[in-house]
PDB file of N, CA and C in Angstrom:
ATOM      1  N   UNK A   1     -89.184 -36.325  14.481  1.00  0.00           N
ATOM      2  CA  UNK A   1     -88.512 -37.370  15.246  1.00  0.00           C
ATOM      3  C   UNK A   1     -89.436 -38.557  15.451  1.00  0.00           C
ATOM      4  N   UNK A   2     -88.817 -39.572  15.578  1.00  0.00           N
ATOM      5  CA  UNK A   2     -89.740 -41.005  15.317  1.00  0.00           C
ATOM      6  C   UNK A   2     -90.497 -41.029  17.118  1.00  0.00           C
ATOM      7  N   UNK A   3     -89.828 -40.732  17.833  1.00  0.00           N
ATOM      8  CA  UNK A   3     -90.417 -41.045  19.080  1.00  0.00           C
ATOM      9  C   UNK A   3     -91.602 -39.956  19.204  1.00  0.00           C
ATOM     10  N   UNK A   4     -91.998 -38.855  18.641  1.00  0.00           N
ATOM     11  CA  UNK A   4     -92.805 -38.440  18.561  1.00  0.00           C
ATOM     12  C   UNK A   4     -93.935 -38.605  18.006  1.00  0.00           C
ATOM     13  N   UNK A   5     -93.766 -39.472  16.828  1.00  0.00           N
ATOM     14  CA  UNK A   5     -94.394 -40.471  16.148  1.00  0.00           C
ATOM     15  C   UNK A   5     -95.449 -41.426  16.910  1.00  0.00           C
ATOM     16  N   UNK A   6     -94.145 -42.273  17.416  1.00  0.00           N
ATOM     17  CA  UNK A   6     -94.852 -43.170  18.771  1.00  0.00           C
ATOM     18  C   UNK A   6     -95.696 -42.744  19.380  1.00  0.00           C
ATOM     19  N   UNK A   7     -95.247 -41.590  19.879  1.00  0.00           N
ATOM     20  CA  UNK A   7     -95.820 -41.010  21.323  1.00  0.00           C
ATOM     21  C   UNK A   7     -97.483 -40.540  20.578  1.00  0.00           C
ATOM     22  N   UNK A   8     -97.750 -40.379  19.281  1.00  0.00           N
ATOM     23  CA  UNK A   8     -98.848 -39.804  18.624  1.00  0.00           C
ATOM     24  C   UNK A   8     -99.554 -41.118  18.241  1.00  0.00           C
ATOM     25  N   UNK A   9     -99.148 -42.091  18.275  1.00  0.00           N
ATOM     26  CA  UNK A   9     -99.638 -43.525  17.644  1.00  0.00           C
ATOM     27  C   UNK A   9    -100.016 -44.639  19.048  1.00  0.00           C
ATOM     28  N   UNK A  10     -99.470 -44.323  20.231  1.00  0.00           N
ATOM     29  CA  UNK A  10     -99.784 -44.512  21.915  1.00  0.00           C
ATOM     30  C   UNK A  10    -101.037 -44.390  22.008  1.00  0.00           C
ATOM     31  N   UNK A  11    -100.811 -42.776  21.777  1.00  0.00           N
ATOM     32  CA  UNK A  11    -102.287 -41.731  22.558  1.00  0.00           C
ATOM     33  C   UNK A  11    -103.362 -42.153  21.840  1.00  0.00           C
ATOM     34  N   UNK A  12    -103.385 -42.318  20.496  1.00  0.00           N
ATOM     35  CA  UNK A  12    -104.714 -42.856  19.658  1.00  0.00           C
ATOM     36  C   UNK A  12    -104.943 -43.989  19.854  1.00  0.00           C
ATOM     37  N   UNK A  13    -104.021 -44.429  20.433  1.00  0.00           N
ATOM     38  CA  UNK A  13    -104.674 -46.279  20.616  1.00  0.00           C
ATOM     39  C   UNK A  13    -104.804 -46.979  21.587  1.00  0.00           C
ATOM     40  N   UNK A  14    -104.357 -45.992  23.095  1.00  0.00           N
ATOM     41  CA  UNK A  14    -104.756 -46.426  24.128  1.00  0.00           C
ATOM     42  C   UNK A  14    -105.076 -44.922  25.188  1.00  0.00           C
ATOM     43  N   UNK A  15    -105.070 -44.097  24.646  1.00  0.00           N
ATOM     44  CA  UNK A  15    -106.096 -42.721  25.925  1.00  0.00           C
ATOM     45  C   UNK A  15    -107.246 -43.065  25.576  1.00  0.00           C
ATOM     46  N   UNK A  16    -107.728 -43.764  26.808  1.00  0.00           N
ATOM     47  CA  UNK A  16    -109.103 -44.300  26.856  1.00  0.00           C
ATOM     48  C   UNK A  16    -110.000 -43.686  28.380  1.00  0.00           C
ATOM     49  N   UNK A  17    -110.457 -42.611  28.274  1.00  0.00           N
ATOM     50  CA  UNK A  17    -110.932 -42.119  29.456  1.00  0.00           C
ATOM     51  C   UNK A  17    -111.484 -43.422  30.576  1.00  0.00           C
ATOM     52  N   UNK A  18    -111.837 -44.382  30.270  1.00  0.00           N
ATOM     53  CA  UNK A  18    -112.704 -45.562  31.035  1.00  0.00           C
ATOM     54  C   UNK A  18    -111.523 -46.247  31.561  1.00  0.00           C
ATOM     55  N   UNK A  19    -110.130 -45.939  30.885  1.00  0.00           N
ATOM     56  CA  UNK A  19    -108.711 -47.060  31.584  1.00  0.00           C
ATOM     57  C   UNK A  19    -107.973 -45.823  32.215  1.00  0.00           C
ATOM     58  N   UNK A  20    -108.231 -45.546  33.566  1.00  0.00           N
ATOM     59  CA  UNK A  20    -107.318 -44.502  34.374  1.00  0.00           C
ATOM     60  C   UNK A  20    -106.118 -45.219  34.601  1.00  0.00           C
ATOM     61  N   UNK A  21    -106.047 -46.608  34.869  1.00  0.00           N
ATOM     62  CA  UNK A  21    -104.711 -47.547  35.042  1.00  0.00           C
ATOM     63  C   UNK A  21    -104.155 -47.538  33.688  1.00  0.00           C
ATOM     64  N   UNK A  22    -104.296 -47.576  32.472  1.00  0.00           N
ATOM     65  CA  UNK A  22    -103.738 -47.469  31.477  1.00  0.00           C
ATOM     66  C   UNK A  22    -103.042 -46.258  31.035  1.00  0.00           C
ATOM     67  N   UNK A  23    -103.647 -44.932  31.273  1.00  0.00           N
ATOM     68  CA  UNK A  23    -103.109 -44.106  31.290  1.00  0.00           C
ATOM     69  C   UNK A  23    -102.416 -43.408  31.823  1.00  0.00           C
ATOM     70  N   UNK A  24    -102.274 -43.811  32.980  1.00  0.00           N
ATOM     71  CA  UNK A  24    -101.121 -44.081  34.286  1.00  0.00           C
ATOM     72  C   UNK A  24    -100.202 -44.733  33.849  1.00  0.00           C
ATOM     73  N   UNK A  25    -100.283 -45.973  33.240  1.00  0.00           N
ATOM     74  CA  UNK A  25     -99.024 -46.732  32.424  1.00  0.00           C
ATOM     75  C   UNK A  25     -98.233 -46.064  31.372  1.00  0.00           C
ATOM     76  N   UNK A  26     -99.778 -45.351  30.735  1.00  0.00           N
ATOM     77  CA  UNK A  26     -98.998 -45.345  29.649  1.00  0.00           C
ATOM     78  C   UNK A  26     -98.003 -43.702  29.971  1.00  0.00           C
ATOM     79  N   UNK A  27     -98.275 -43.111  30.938  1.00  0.00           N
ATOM     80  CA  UNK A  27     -97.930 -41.501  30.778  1.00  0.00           C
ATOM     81  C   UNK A  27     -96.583 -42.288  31.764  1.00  0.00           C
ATOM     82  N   UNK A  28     -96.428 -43.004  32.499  1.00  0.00           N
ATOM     83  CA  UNK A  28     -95.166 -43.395  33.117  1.00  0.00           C
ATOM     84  C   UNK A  28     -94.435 -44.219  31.818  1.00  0.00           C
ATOM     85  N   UNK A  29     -94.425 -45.289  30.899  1.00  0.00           N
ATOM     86  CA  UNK A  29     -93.897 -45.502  29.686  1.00  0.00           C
ATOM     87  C   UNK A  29     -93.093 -44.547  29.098  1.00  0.00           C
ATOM     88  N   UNK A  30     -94.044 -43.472  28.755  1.00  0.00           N
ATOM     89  CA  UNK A  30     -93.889 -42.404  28.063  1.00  0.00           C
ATOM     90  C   UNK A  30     -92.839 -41.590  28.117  1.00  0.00           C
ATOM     91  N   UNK A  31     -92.944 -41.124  29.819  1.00  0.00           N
ATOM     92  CA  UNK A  31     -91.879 -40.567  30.616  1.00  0.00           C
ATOM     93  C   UNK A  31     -90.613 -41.050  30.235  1.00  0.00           C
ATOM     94  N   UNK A  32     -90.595 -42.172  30.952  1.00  0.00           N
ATOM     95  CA  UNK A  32     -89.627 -43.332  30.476  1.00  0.00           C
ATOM     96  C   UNK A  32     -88.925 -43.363  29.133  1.00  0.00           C
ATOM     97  N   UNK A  33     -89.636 -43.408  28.319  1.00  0.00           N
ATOM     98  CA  UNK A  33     -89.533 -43.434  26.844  1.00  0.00           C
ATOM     99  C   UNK A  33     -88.864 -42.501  26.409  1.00  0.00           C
ATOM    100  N   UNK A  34     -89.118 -41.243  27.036  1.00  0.00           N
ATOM    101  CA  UNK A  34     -88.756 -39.662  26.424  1.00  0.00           C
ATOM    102  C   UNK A  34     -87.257 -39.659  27.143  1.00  0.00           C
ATOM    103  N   UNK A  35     -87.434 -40.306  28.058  1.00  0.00           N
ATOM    104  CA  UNK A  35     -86.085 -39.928  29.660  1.00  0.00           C
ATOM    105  C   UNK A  35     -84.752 -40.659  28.884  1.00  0.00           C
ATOM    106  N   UNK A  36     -85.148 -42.035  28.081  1.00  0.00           N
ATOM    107  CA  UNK A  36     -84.439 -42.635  27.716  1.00  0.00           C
ATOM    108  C   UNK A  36     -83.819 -41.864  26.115  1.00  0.00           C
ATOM    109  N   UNK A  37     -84.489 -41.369  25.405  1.00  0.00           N
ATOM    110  CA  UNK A  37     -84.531 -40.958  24.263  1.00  0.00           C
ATOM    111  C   UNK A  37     -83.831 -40.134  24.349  1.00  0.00           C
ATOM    112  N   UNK A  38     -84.134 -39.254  25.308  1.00  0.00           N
ATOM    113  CA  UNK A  38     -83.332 -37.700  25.574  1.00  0.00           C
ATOM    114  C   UNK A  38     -81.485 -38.135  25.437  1.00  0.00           C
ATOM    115  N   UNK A  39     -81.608 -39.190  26.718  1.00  0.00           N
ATOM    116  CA  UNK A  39     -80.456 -39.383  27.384  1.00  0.00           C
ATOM    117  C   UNK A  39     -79.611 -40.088  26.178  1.00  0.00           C
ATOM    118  N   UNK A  40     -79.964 -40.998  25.319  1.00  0.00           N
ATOM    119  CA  UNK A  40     -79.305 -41.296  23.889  1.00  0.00           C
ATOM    120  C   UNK A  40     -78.727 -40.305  23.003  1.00  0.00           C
ATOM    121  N   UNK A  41     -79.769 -39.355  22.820  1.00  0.00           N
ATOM    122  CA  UNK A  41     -79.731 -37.933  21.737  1.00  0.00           C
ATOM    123  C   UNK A  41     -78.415 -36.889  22.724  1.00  0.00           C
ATOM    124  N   UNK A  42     -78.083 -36.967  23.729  1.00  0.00           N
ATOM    125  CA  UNK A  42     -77.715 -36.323  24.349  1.00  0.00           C
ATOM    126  C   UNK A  42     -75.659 -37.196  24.265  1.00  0.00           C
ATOM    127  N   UNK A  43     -76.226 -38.406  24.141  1.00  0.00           N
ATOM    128  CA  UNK A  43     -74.787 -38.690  24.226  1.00  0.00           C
ATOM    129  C   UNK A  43     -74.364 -39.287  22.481  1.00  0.00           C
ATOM    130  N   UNK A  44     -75.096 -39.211  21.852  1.00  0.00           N
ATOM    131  CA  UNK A  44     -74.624 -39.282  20.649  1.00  0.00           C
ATOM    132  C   UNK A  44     -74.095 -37.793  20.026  1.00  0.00           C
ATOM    133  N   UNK A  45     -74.654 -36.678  20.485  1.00  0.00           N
ATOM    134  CA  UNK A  45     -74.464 -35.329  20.338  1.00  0.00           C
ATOM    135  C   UNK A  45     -73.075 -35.410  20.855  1.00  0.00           C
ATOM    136  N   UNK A  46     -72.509 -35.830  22.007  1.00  0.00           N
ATOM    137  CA  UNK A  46     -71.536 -35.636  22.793  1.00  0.00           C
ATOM    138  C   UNK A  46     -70.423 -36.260  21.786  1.00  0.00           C
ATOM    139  N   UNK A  47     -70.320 -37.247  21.311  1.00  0.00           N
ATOM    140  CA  UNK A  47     -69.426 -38.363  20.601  1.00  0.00           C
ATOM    141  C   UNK A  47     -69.547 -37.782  19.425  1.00  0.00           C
ATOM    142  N   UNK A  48     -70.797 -37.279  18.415  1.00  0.00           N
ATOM    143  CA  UNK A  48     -70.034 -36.994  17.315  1.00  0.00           C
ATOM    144  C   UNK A  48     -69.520 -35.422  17.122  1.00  0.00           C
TER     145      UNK A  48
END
């Protein structure tokens, strides 16, 4: 799945132990990202 992709192409380019605010962003994004993804996959399942 492509968002897993992302989510592997994120972590290498911004988990930066020295940015605790970044990785706070980025793990709330993420969340976000997945929450939204889910909720798409979930209603396209429904419709077709």
């Amino acid at each position: 799945m492509k968002i897993f992709a992302d989510l592997n192409q994120l972590v290498s380019t911004h988990l930066n132990p020295s940015q605790p605010v970044s990785i706070r962003l980025y793990v709330e994004a993420s969340t976000a990202a997945i929450d939204q993804s889910l909720k798409s996959w979930i209603n396209q399942s429904r419709t077709s």
